[in-house]
Amino acid sequence: MQNPAVALSVSTSTKRRSSSTHHSERQQRLEQNGIYMKTSALLQRASKQLCNDLLAGDRSPDQHPWYPVERTNEVLERLHVLNEARLQRDVTPWLVPSAEHLYFSGCAELGYIGEEIQAEWKRCEPMGGSRPKPDFVVGLQRSAFEDEELCKLENYATPQRPFLFTPNLSFPFLVCEAKTGQIGIDQADSQNIHSASIAVRAVLRLYSAAYGRDHEKTQGLLGRILVFSVSHNNRLVNLYGHYAVASNSKDGKDGTTEGLEYFRYDIAMFSLTMYDGRDRYKAYNFIRNVYDDFALEHLRRIQDAVAGTVLCDDDSGFKTPGEPASVSLRQENRKIREQMDKLLLQLQEQRKESREQLQRQEQESKGQMDKLLIQVEEQRKDSEQQRKESKEQLDRILAMVTGSKRIDS
């Protein structure tokens, strides 16, 4: 009979070899499409500096989700044997905060940012793998663009040149995958680089369509980080920047037919458990900086390319199919959303003013109450003094009367 410990060791070793084989196959498939899980020497120095700037700061979540912060280590340990859904529920929110939650919590400047959870990218062409379906992805909402810009983008868009990756999200700039265990985080890295490379390719194809492949604006994007990704399990979190460079390949691979190769830059790796969780919120701080500093630059970059494209002509003989809804309905929905955003901002301002007014009233009431208490105390002291003086005067009168009676007698 086989020793159970030996059987377990053999089973574990077999799983590791199988996982290693699958990882090698995934990596080989990516490389066949011009995607490399490494850094290129052609990465721009400005992008490296950008990553350092985004790492700066020490912001942490204002409110820890679901459980007391002092029990985080216990939660992370338990997640080691649980599924990815638990990891995404209990850990991902304080590593990669929701931009929309921040917006509804008062960060009005993030209103143009949208996000999706496990939404398949049906509107774009994959790069050798299956269609991406990130655990969490952040990009631009339709409302980030003017009507004319939307018209241009809809006329431009095809699966090979995507505008909307999901029905509600365009041009992603941040993708996140959460997997359990060390094997899982390797898989997350592979999925992220595939998704991020598609997003990078979309920006470059937009610029090529607007200005031409050899234009200085298009060439200026080569070697520049255009998309970020986060991979994590219950112990580690990896941050990457993704970009493309000109290819030297001449073998006609599918991924290099445009003369581009896609790489990633290792920005940082943080432990969630070591050193008493010292680096636990470094990823959160990085993502907040991406929202505050990089996202607007990303939007301006897309708008710059759209400005260089040809305005769609409703009378033209051929037009790339847009969304199923009519243009007028989309415009009306956009106006309604803008009105709702304005109303939300007004409500937030009114609520802030009401709080401030209430605080002022409370302070004034407290001041008046304090003054009233002081007056009452002073009146009490005066009354007590008067009683004391009256008693003393009465005692003197009684003493005088008593003394007079003694003299008469």
XYZ file of C-alpha atoms in Angstrom:
409
model
C 0.000 0.000 0.000
C 1.356 3.420 -0.974
C 2.309 5.826 1.762
C -0.299 8.695 1.850
C 2.467 11.255 2.317
C 4.258 9.944 -0.770
C 0.998 9.981 -2.747
C 0.322 13.577 -1.690
C 3.855 14.582 -2.652
C 3.502 12.946 -6.065
C 0.104 14.591 -6.612
C 1.445 18.029 -5.635
C 4.491 17.600 -7.845
C 2.280 16.552 -10.763
C 0.044 19.600 -10.301
C 3.068 21.880 -10.199
C 4.469 20.400 -13.413
C 1.053 20.687 -15.060
C 0.715 24.308 -13.941
C 4.228 25.087 -15.141
C 3.409 23.537 -18.509
C 0.220 25.573 -18.856
C 2.085 28.749 -17.868
C 4.759 28.076 -20.489
C 2.105 27.430 -23.121
C 0.302 30.673 -22.236
C 3.550 32.610 -22.385
C 4.455 31.044 -25.736
C 1.012 31.899 -27.137
C 1.399 35.498 -25.987
C 4.839 35.791 -27.559
C 3.464 34.469 -30.846
C 1.219 37.533 -30.797
C 3.970 39.969 -29.925
C 3.290 40.139 -26.165
C 6.230 39.688 -23.790
C 6.094 39.362 -20.010
C 9.217 41.446 -19.512
C 10.565 44.974 -19.848
C 12.029 46.508 -22.989
C 15.009 48.828 -22.938
C 12.956 51.200 -25.104
C 10.674 52.215 -22.228
C 10.681 55.999 -21.984
C 12.396 57.524 -18.962
C 9.372 59.769 -18.442
C 7.187 56.686 -17.908
C 9.547 55.363 -15.251
C 9.381 58.714 -13.506
C 5.588 58.657 -13.799
C 5.487 55.317 -11.971
C 7.719 56.682 -9.195
C 5.452 59.714 -8.862
C 2.353 57.513 -8.668
C 3.946 55.473 -5.868
C 4.510 58.592 -3.771
C 2.218 59.281 -0.826
C 0.722 57.273 2.005
C -3.045 57.356 1.494
C -5.092 54.509 2.952
C -8.807 53.633 2.849
C -10.993 55.936 4.933
C -13.202 52.998 5.773
C -12.015 49.387 5.871
C -14.553 47.065 4.228
C -16.584 44.393 5.949
C -14.369 43.611 8.964
C -12.208 45.324 11.637
C -8.806 46.351 10.298
C -7.043 44.651 13.205
C -8.311 41.269 11.959
C -6.917 41.668 8.438
C -4.107 39.140 8.976
C -6.631 36.547 10.122
C -8.789 37.197 7.040
C -5.797 36.945 4.685
C -4.740 33.648 6.247
C -8.212 32.162 5.907
C -8.468 33.214 2.253
C -5.526 30.945 1.388
C -7.889 27.968 1.172
C -10.983 29.796 -0.127
C -12.093 30.694 -3.644
C -11.399 33.778 -5.743
C -14.830 35.280 -5.114
C -13.982 35.611 -1.416
C -10.627 37.169 -2.280
C -12.292 39.690 -4.573
C -14.895 40.507 -1.936
C -12.632 40.804 1.123
C -9.315 42.107 -0.256
C -9.597 43.670 -3.722
C -11.660 46.719 -2.576
C -8.850 48.016 -0.329
C -6.154 47.265 -2.904
C -7.941 48.611 -5.985
C -10.653 51.040 -4.835
C -13.720 51.648 -6.951
C -13.504 54.969 -8.803
C -17.297 55.146 -8.962
C -17.616 54.607 -5.196
C -15.122 57.420 -4.674
C -17.171 59.608 -7.013
C -20.397 58.950 -5.123
C -18.535 59.566 -1.866
C -17.650 63.107 -2.879
C -14.792 62.935 -5.405
C -16.770 64.782 -8.081
C -13.729 65.107 -10.339
C -13.838 61.338 -11.035
C -17.289 61.433 -12.642
C -15.992 60.645 -16.134
C -14.403 57.345 -15.007
C -16.338 54.101 -15.418
C -15.713 50.501 -14.398
C -16.870 46.936 -14.985
C -16.738 43.744 -12.911
C -16.151 40.475 -14.780
C -17.577 41.879 -18.016
C -16.439 40.180 -21.226
C -14.769 42.409 -23.818
C -17.066 41.381 -26.665
C -16.350 44.404 -28.832
C -12.644 43.932 -29.397
C -10.433 41.447 -31.178
C -8.260 39.332 -28.808
C -4.559 38.808 -29.346
C -4.274 35.047 -29.628
C -6.208 34.166 -26.490
C -9.832 34.143 -25.469
C -11.729 37.385 -25.046
C -10.668 39.137 -21.838
C -13.037 39.152 -18.879
C -11.111 40.972 -16.121
C -12.169 40.693 -12.507
C -12.180 44.495 -12.430
C -11.473 47.068 -15.137
C -11.493 50.874 -15.128
C -11.824 53.105 -18.182
C -13.780 56.038 -19.586
C -17.550 56.448 -19.601
C -19.418 57.515 -22.717
C -20.352 60.721 -20.893
C -16.660 61.686 -20.881
C -17.002 62.644 -24.563
C -18.901 65.360 -26.398
C -21.555 64.455 -28.975
C -19.239 65.178 -31.893
C -16.497 63.069 -30.338
C -18.918 60.180 -29.834
C -20.025 60.454 -33.437
C -16.443 60.240 -34.644
C -15.615 57.300 -32.380
C -18.711 55.332 -33.374
C -17.922 55.869 -37.046
C -14.338 54.751 -36.426
C -15.001 51.687 -34.272
C -14.655 48.059 -35.408
C -13.633 44.938 -33.477
C -10.093 45.535 -34.741
C -10.295 49.213 -33.708
C -12.475 49.160 -30.584
C -13.998 52.203 -28.951
C -16.346 50.550 -26.457
C -14.895 47.380 -24.924
C -18.174 46.700 -23.093
C -21.502 48.452 -23.754
C -20.636 51.101 -21.154
C -16.838 51.302 -20.964
C -14.302 52.710 -23.416
C -10.504 52.731 -23.572
C -9.566 50.894 -20.337
C -6.503 52.174 -18.486
C -6.507 49.855 -15.439
C -7.176 46.104 -15.218
C -7.129 43.882 -12.138
C -7.080 40.119 -11.649
C -7.310 38.410 -8.247
C -6.344 34.740 -7.935
C -5.584 32.472 -4.995
C -2.126 31.002 -4.376
C 1.167 31.490 -6.178
C 0.007 29.558 -9.232
C -3.042 31.793 -9.369
C -1.087 35.045 -9.339
C 1.014 33.807 -12.305
C -2.224 33.191 -14.169
C -3.437 36.665 -13.167
C -0.244 38.178 -14.599
C -0.824 36.386 -17.907
C -4.453 37.453 -18.154
C -3.579 41.034 -17.237
C -0.858 41.448 -19.836
C -3.184 40.090 -22.529
C -5.986 42.497 -21.560
C -3.657 45.453 -21.069
C -1.921 44.877 -24.435
C -5.296 44.954 -26.201
C -6.056 48.256 -24.443
C -2.649 49.682 -25.436
C -3.166 48.546 -29.021
C -6.542 50.329 -29.114
C -4.950 53.679 -28.238
C -2.178 53.258 -30.797
C -4.591 52.257 -33.562
C -6.724 55.298 -32.789
C -3.673 57.537 -33.187
C -2.628 55.743 -36.356
C -6.097 56.319 -37.819
C -6.078 59.982 -36.778
C -2.530 61.021 -37.671
C -0.841 58.112 -39.432
C 1.559 55.502 -38.144
C 4.672 57.606 -38.723
C 3.349 60.859 -37.289
C 5.300 62.254 -34.342
C 2.263 62.028 -32.062
C 1.836 58.325 -32.830
C 5.555 57.636 -32.549
C 5.629 59.578 -29.290
C 3.393 56.943 -27.691
C 5.867 54.125 -28.342
C 7.706 53.240 -25.174
C 5.168 55.182 -23.094
C 3.064 53.451 -20.437
C -0.593 53.714 -21.475
C -2.272 51.126 -19.218
C -1.709 49.777 -15.698
C -2.539 46.400 -14.194
C -2.792 44.870 -10.716
C -2.399 41.159 -9.941
C -2.864 39.900 -6.400
C -3.571 36.951 -4.163
C -3.998 36.873 -0.385
C -0.298 37.628 0.262
C 1.193 39.571 -2.662
C 0.204 42.358 -5.029
C 2.020 43.132 -8.307
C 1.796 46.476 -10.116
C 2.674 46.738 -13.819
C 2.749 49.369 -16.533
C 2.047 48.330 -20.134
C 3.349 49.824 -23.387
C 4.347 49.026 -26.957
C 7.548 49.516 -28.939
C 8.505 49.177 -32.579
C 9.197 45.570 -33.521
C 12.358 44.222 -35.071
C 10.615 41.009 -36.070
C 10.502 40.147 -39.745
C 8.761 36.776 -39.566
C 5.217 38.130 -40.039
C 3.786 36.976 -36.727
C 0.173 37.965 -36.112
C 1.088 40.238 -33.234
C 3.782 42.103 -35.120
C 2.106 42.759 -38.478
C 1.689 46.375 -37.381
C 5.338 46.548 -36.467
C 4.627 46.605 -32.716
C 5.550 44.495 -29.721
C 3.970 44.769 -26.290
C 5.813 44.750 -22.968
C 5.202 45.356 -19.289
C 7.211 47.271 -16.707
C 7.493 45.873 -13.177
C 6.496 48.871 -11.052
C 6.371 47.268 -7.610
C 5.615 44.127 -5.626
C 4.141 44.508 -2.144
C 3.554 42.013 0.632
C 0.222 42.205 2.413
C 1.455 40.338 5.477
C 5.191 40.909 6.016
C 6.560 43.608 8.344
C 3.244 43.803 10.207
C 1.450 44.855 7.021
C 3.670 47.903 6.514
C 3.130 47.923 2.724
C -0.492 46.804 2.837
C -1.975 50.029 1.462
C 0.782 50.948 -1.010
C -1.314 49.593 -3.899
C -4.347 51.594 -2.732
C -2.252 54.760 -2.662
C -0.918 54.008 -6.166
C -4.396 53.456 -7.623
C -5.747 56.644 -6.042
C -2.903 58.536 -7.701
C -3.726 56.843 -11.020
C -7.302 58.104 -10.715
C -6.270 61.611 -9.676
C -3.263 62.183 -11.937
C -3.131 59.676 -14.817
C -6.807 59.191 -15.750
C -7.345 62.785 -16.859
C -4.170 62.620 -18.960
C -5.544 59.418 -20.510
C -8.830 61.161 -21.369
C -7.026 64.147 -22.895
C -4.884 61.766 -24.967
C -7.969 60.067 -26.421
C -9.649 63.419 -27.076
C -6.540 64.659 -28.881
C -6.673 61.670 -31.233
C -10.422 62.065 -31.775
C -9.847 65.695 -32.748
C -7.636 64.452 -35.579
C -10.208 62.018 -37.013
C -12.750 62.824 -39.701
C -16.229 63.818 -38.542
C -18.825 61.226 -39.458
C -21.116 62.105 -42.354
C -24.717 60.964 -41.983
C -25.181 61.263 -45.759
C -22.251 59.031 -46.648
C -22.885 55.785 -48.440
C -21.201 53.582 -45.869
C -21.059 53.946 -42.114
C -19.677 51.570 -39.534
C -22.610 50.289 -37.431
C -22.843 52.030 -34.081
C -24.889 51.186 -31.012
C -28.378 49.624 -31.412
C -30.081 52.708 -29.897
C -30.695 55.814 -31.994
C -28.302 58.763 -31.855
C -31.024 61.045 -30.509
C -31.831 58.623 -27.699
C -28.151 58.337 -26.770
C -27.817 62.106 -26.742
C -30.922 62.444 -24.594
C -29.637 59.809 -22.151
C -26.334 61.630 -21.973
C -28.064 64.937 -21.226
C -30.151 63.280 -18.516
C -27.008 61.812 -16.974
C -25.284 65.186 -17.032
C -28.314 66.759 -15.367
C -28.279 64.034 -12.731
C -24.591 64.626 -12.116
C -25.217 68.358 -11.708
C -28.145 67.649 -9.402
C -25.997 65.280 -7.361
C -23.322 67.951 -7.015
C -25.945 70.491 -5.961
C -27.333 68.071 -3.392
C -23.846 67.421 -2.054
C -23.202 71.164 -1.779
C -26.557 71.722 -0.081
C -25.852 68.886 2.330
C -22.461 70.381 3.103
C -23.983 73.837 3.646
C -26.700 72.328 5.861
C -24.092 70.552 7.959
C -22.074 73.732 8.300
C -25.190 75.748 9.188
C -26.224 73.137 11.742
C -22.765 73.209 13.259
C -22.915 77.022 13.476
C -26.354 76.857 15.095
C -25.137 74.274 17.562
C -22.147 76.437 18.420
C -24.364 79.533 18.799
C -26.868 77.599 20.924
C -24.060 76.261 23.066
C -22.695 79.793 23.467
C -26.113 81.120 24.439
C -26.623 78.260 26.861
C -23.235 78.922 28.421
C -24.108 82.619 28.805
C -27.479 81.732 30.336
C -25.848 79.353 32.805
C -23.357 82.046 33.768
C -26.197 84.545 34.295
C -28.158 82.058 36.394
C -25.076 81.328 38.450
C -24.436 85.038 38.959
C -28.077 85.595 39.979
C -27.845 82.696 42.391
C -24.718 84.152 43.937
C -26.367 87.600 44.155
C -29.474 86.113 45.781
C -27.362 84.165 48.224
C -25.392 87.313 49.048
C -28.603 89.266 49.584
C -29.976 86.565 51.886
C -26.752 86.579 53.797
C -26.812 90.364 54.155
C -30.504 90.348 55.148
C -29.809 87.701 57.778
C -26.908 89.689 59.157
C -29.054 92.854 59.254
C -31.863 90.970 60.990
C -29.417 89.560 63.514
C -28.169 93.062 64.270
C -31.730 94.362 64.766
C -32.571 91.471 67.060
C -29.380 92.089 69.022
C -30.279 95.768 69.388
C -33.826 94.955 70.538
C -32.586 92.411 73.047
C -30.026 94.885 74.420
C -32.666 97.613 74.764
C -34.961 95.333 76.785
C -32.159 94.528 79.180
C -31.468 98.212 79.821
C -35.174 98.935 80.518
C -35.350 96.136 83.001
